[in-house]
mmCIF file of C-alpha atoms in Angstrom:
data_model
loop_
_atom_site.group_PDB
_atom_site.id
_atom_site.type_symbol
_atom_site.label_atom_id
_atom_site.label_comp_id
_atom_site.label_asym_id
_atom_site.label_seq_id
_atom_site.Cartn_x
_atom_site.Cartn_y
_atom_site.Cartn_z
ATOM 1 C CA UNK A 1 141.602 189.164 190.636
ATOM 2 C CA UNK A 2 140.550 192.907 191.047
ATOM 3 C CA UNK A 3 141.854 195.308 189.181
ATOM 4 C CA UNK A 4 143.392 197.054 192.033
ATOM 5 C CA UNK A 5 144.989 193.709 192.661
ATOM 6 C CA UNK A 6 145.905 193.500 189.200
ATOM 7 C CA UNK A 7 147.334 197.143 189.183
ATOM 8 C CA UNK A 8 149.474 196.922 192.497
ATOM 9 C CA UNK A 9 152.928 196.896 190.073
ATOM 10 C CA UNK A 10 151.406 199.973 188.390
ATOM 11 C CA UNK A 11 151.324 202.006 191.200
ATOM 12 C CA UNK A 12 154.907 200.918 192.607
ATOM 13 C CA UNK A 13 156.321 202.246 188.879
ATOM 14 C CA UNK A 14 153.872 205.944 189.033
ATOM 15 C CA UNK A 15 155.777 206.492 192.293
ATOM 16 C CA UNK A 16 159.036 205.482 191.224
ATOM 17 C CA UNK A 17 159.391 203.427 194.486
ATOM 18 C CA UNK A 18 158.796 199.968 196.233
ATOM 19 C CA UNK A 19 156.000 201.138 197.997
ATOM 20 C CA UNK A 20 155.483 197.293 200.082
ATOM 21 C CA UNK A 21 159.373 196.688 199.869
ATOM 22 C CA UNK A 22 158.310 194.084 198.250
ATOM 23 C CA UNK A 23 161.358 191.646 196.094
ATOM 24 C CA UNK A 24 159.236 191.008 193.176
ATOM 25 C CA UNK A 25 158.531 194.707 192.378
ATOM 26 C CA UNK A 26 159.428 196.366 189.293
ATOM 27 C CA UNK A 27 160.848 198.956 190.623
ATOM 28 C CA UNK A 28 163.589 197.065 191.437
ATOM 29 C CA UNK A 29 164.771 197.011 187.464
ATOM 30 C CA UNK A 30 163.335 200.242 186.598
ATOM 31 C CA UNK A 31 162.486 203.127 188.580
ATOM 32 C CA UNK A 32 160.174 205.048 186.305
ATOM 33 C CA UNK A 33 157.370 205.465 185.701
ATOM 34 C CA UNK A 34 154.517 202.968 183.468
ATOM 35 C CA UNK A 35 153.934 203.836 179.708
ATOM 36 C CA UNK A 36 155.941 205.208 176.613
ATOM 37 C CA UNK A 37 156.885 208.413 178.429
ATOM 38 C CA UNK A 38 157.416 206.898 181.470
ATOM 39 C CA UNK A 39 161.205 207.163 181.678
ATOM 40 C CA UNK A 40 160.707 211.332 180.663
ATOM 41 C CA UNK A 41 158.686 211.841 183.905
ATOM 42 C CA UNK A 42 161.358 213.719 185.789
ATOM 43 C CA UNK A 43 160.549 217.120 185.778
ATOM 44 C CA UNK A 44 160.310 219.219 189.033
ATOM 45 C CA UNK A 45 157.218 219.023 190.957
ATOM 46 C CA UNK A 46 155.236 222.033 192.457
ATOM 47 C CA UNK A 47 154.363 222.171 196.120
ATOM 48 C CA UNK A 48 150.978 220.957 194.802
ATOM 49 C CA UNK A 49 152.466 218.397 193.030
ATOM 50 C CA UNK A 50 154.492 216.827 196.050
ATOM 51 C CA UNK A 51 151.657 217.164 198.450
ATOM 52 C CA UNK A 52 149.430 215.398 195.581
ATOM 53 C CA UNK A 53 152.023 212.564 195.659
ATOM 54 C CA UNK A 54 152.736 212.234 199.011
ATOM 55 C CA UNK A 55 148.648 211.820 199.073
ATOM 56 C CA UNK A 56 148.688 209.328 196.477
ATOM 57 C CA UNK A 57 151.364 207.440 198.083
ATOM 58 C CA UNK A 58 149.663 207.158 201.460
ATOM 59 C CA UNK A 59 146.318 206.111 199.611
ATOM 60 C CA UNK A 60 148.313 203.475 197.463
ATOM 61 C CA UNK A 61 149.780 201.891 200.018
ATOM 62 C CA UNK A 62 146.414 200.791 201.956
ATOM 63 C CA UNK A 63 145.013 199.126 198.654
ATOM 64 C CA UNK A 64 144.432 201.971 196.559
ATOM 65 C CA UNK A 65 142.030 203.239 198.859
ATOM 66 C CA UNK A 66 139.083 205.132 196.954
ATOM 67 C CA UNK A 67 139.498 209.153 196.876
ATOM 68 C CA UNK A 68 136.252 209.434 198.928
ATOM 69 C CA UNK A 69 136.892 206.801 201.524
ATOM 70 C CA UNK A 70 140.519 208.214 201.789
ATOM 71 C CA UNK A 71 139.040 211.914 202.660
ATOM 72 C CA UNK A 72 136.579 210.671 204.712
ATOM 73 C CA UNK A 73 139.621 209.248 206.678
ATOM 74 C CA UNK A 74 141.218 212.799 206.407
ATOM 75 C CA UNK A 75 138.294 214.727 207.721
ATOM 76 C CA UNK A 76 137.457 212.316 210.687
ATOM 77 C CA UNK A 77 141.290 212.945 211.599
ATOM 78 C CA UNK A 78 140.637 216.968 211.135
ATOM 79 C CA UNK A 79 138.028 216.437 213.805
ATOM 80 C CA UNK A 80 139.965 215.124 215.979
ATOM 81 C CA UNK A 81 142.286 216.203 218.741
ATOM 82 C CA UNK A 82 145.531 216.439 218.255
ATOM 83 C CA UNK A 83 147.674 216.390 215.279
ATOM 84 C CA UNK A 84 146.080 215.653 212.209
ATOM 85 C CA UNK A 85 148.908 213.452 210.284
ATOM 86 C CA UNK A 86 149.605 211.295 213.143
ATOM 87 C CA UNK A 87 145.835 210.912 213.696
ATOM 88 C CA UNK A 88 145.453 209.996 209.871
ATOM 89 C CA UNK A 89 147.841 207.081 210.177
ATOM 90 C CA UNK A 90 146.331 205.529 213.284
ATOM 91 C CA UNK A 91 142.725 205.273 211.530
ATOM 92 C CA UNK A 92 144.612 203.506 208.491
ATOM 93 C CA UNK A 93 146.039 201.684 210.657
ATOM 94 C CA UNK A 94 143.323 200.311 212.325
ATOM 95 C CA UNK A 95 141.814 199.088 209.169
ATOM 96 C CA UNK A 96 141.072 195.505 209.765
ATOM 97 C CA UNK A 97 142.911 194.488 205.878
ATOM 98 C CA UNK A 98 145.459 196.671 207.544
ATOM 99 C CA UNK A 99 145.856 194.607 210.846
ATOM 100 C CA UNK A 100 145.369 191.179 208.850
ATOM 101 C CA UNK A 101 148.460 192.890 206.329
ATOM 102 C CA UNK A 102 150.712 193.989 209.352
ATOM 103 C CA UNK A 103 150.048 190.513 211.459
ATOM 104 C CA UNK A 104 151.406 188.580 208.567
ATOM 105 C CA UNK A 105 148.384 186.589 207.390
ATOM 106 C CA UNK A 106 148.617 187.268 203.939
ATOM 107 C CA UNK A 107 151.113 188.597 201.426
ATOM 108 C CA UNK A 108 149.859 192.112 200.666
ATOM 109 C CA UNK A 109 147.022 194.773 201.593
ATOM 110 C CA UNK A 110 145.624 193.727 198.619
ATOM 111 C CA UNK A 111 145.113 190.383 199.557
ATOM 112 C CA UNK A 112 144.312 191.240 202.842
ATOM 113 C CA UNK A 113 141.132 193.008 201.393
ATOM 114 C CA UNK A 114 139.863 190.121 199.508
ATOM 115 C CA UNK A 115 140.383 187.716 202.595
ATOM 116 C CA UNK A 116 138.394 190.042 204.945
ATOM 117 C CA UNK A 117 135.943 190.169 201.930
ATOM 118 C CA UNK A 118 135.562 186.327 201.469
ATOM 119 C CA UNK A 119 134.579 185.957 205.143
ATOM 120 C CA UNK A 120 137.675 184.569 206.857
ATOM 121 C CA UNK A 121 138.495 186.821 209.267
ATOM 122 C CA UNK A 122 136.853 186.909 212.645
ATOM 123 C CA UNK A 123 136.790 189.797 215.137
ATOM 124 C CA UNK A 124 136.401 188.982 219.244
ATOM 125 C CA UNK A 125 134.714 185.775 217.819
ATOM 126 C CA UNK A 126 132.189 187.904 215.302
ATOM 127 C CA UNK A 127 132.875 187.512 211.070
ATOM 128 C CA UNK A 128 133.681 190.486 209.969
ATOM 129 C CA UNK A 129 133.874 191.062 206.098
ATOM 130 C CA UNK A 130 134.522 194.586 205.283
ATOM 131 C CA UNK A 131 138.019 195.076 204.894
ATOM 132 C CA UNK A 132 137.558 199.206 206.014
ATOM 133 C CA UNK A 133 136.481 197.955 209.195
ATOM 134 C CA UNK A 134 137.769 199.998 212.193
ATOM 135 C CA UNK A 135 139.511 197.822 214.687
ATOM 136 C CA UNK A 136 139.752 199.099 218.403
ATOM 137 C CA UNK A 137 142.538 198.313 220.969
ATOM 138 C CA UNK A 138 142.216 195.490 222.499
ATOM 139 C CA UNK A 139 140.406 194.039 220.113
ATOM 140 C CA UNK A 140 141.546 190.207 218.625
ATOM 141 C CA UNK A 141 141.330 189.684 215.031
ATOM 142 C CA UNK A 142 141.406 185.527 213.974
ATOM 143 C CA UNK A 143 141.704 183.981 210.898
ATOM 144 C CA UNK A 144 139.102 181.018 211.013
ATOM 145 C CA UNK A 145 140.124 177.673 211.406
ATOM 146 C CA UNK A 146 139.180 176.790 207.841
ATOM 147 C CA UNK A 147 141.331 179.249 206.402
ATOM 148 C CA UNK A 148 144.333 178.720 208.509
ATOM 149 C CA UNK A 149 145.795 175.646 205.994
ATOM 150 C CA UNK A 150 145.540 177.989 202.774
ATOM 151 C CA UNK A 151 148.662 178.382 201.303
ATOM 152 C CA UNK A 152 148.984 181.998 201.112
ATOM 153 C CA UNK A 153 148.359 182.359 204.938
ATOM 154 C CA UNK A 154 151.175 179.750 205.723
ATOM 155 C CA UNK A 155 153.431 181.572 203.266
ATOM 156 C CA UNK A 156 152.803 184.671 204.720
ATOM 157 C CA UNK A 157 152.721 184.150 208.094
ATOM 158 C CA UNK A 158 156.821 182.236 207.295
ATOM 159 C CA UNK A 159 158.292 184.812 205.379
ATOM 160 C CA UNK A 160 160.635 186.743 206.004
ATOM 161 C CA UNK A 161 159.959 189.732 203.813
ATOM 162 C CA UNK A 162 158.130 191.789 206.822
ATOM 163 C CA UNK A 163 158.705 192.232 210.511
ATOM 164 C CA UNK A 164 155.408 192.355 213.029
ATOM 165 C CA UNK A 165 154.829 195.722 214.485
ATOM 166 C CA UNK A 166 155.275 195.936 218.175
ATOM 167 C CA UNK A 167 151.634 197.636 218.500
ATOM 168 C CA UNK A 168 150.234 193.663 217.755
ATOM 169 C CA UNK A 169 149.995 190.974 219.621
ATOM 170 C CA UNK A 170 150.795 188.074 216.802
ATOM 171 C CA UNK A 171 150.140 184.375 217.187
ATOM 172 C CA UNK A 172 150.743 183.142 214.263
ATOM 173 C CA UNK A 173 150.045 179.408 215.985
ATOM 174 C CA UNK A 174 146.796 180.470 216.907
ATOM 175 C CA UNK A 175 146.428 182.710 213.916
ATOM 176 C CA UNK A 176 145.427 185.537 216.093
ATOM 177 C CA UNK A 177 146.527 189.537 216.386
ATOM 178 C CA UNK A 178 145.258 191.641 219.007
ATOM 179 C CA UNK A 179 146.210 195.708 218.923
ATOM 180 C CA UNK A 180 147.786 196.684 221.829
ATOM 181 C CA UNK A 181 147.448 200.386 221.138
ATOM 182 C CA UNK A 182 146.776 202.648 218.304
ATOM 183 C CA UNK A 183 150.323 203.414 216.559
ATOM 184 C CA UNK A 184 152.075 206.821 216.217
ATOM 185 C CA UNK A 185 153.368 207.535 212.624
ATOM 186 C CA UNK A 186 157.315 206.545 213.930
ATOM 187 C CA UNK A 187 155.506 203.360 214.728
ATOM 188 C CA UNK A 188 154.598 202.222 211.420
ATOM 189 C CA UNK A 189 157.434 199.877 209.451
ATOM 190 C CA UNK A 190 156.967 202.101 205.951
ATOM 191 C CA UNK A 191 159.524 200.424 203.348
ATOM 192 C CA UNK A 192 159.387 204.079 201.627
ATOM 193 C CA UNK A 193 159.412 207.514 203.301
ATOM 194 C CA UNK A 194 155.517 208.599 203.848
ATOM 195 C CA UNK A 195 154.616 212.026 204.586
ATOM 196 C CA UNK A 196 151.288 212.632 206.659
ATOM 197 C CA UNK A 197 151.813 216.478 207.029
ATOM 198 C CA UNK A 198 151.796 216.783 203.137
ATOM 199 C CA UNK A 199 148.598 215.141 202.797
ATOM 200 C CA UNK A 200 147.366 216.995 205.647
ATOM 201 C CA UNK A 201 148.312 220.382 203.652
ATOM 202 C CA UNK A 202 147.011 218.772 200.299
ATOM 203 C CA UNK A 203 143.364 219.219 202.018
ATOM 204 C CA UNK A 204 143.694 221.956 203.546
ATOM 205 C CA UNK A 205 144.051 224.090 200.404
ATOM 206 C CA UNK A 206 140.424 223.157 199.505
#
């Protein structure tokens, strides 16, 4: 297990929120933060400190996404027309361990990185195995044949914990997910409240 894996609890309790919605988060008993002072964290942030967070947050939630992969996000969304926050959440979402998360396949974006990463994903018929991936519209992501029995894919795909986005097209028979279109933020089924247009102001101090 990675230690991003292994830390996923860790980052639900530094928020102070469910950040998957997820039933088995600690959050759920306590909602502050991890360590001795934890439960004295409760002072008033700056508006440096909330657009840090709200930064944090967004990067959490996609795996705990490295600080330089997360700005290189960021600054390919600056480039881009339109507006920047919006922008930002349609590359995320277009991760493939994104799409394999939102289709249902697997439990969490966690584990939807390591399953990209062990090679049993395939996309428009091609193994792909790098979970940062950017998946285009129209594109069909798979789950091979001889992963489609593993237990974590069955449970997964027959929970009840998440609905499916209506920006895929799920089979969960076939095990496929195509993306219809890129999604808007209002599109995106966040169990917390994310802010785009904070992180967008976090970089744009520097």
């Amino acid at each position: 297990m990675s230690k991003r894996q292994d830390s996923k609890f860790k980052i639900d309790r530094r928020m102070g929120e469910n950040l998957w919605g997820r039933a088995k988060s600690p959050v759920n008993r306590r909602e502050y933060g991890p360590g001795q002072h934890g439960q004295r964290r409760k002072s008033k942030l700056s508006d440096f400190g909330i657009q840090l967070r709200a930064k944090q947050k967004l990067k959490g939630y996609y795996g705990n996404i490295s600080e330089k992969q997360f700005k290189g996000i960021y600054k390919e969304a600056a480039r881009l027309r339109g507006d920047t926050g919006e922008l930002l959440i349609g590359l995320l979402e277009r991760r493939l361990d994104a799409i394999v998360y939102r289709a249902k396949f697997v439990p969490t974006v966690f584990a939807a990185r390591q399953f990209v990463n062990h090679g049993h994903v395939l996309v428009n018929g091609q193994r792909v195995n790098i979970g940062s991936y950017r998946v285009k519209e129209g594109d069909v992501v798979t789950i091979r044949e001889k992963s489609r029995q593993m237990a974590i894919v069955l449970e997964a795909s027959q929970s009840a914990e998440r609905d499916l986005p209506d920006y895929l097209e799920v089979d969960h028979d076939k095990m496929t997910a195509k993306l219809v279109r890129t999604p808007a933020f209002g599109d995106v089924p966040y169990p917390v409240q994310m802010e785009p247009n904070l992180v967008v102001e976090f970089y744009s101090r520097s």
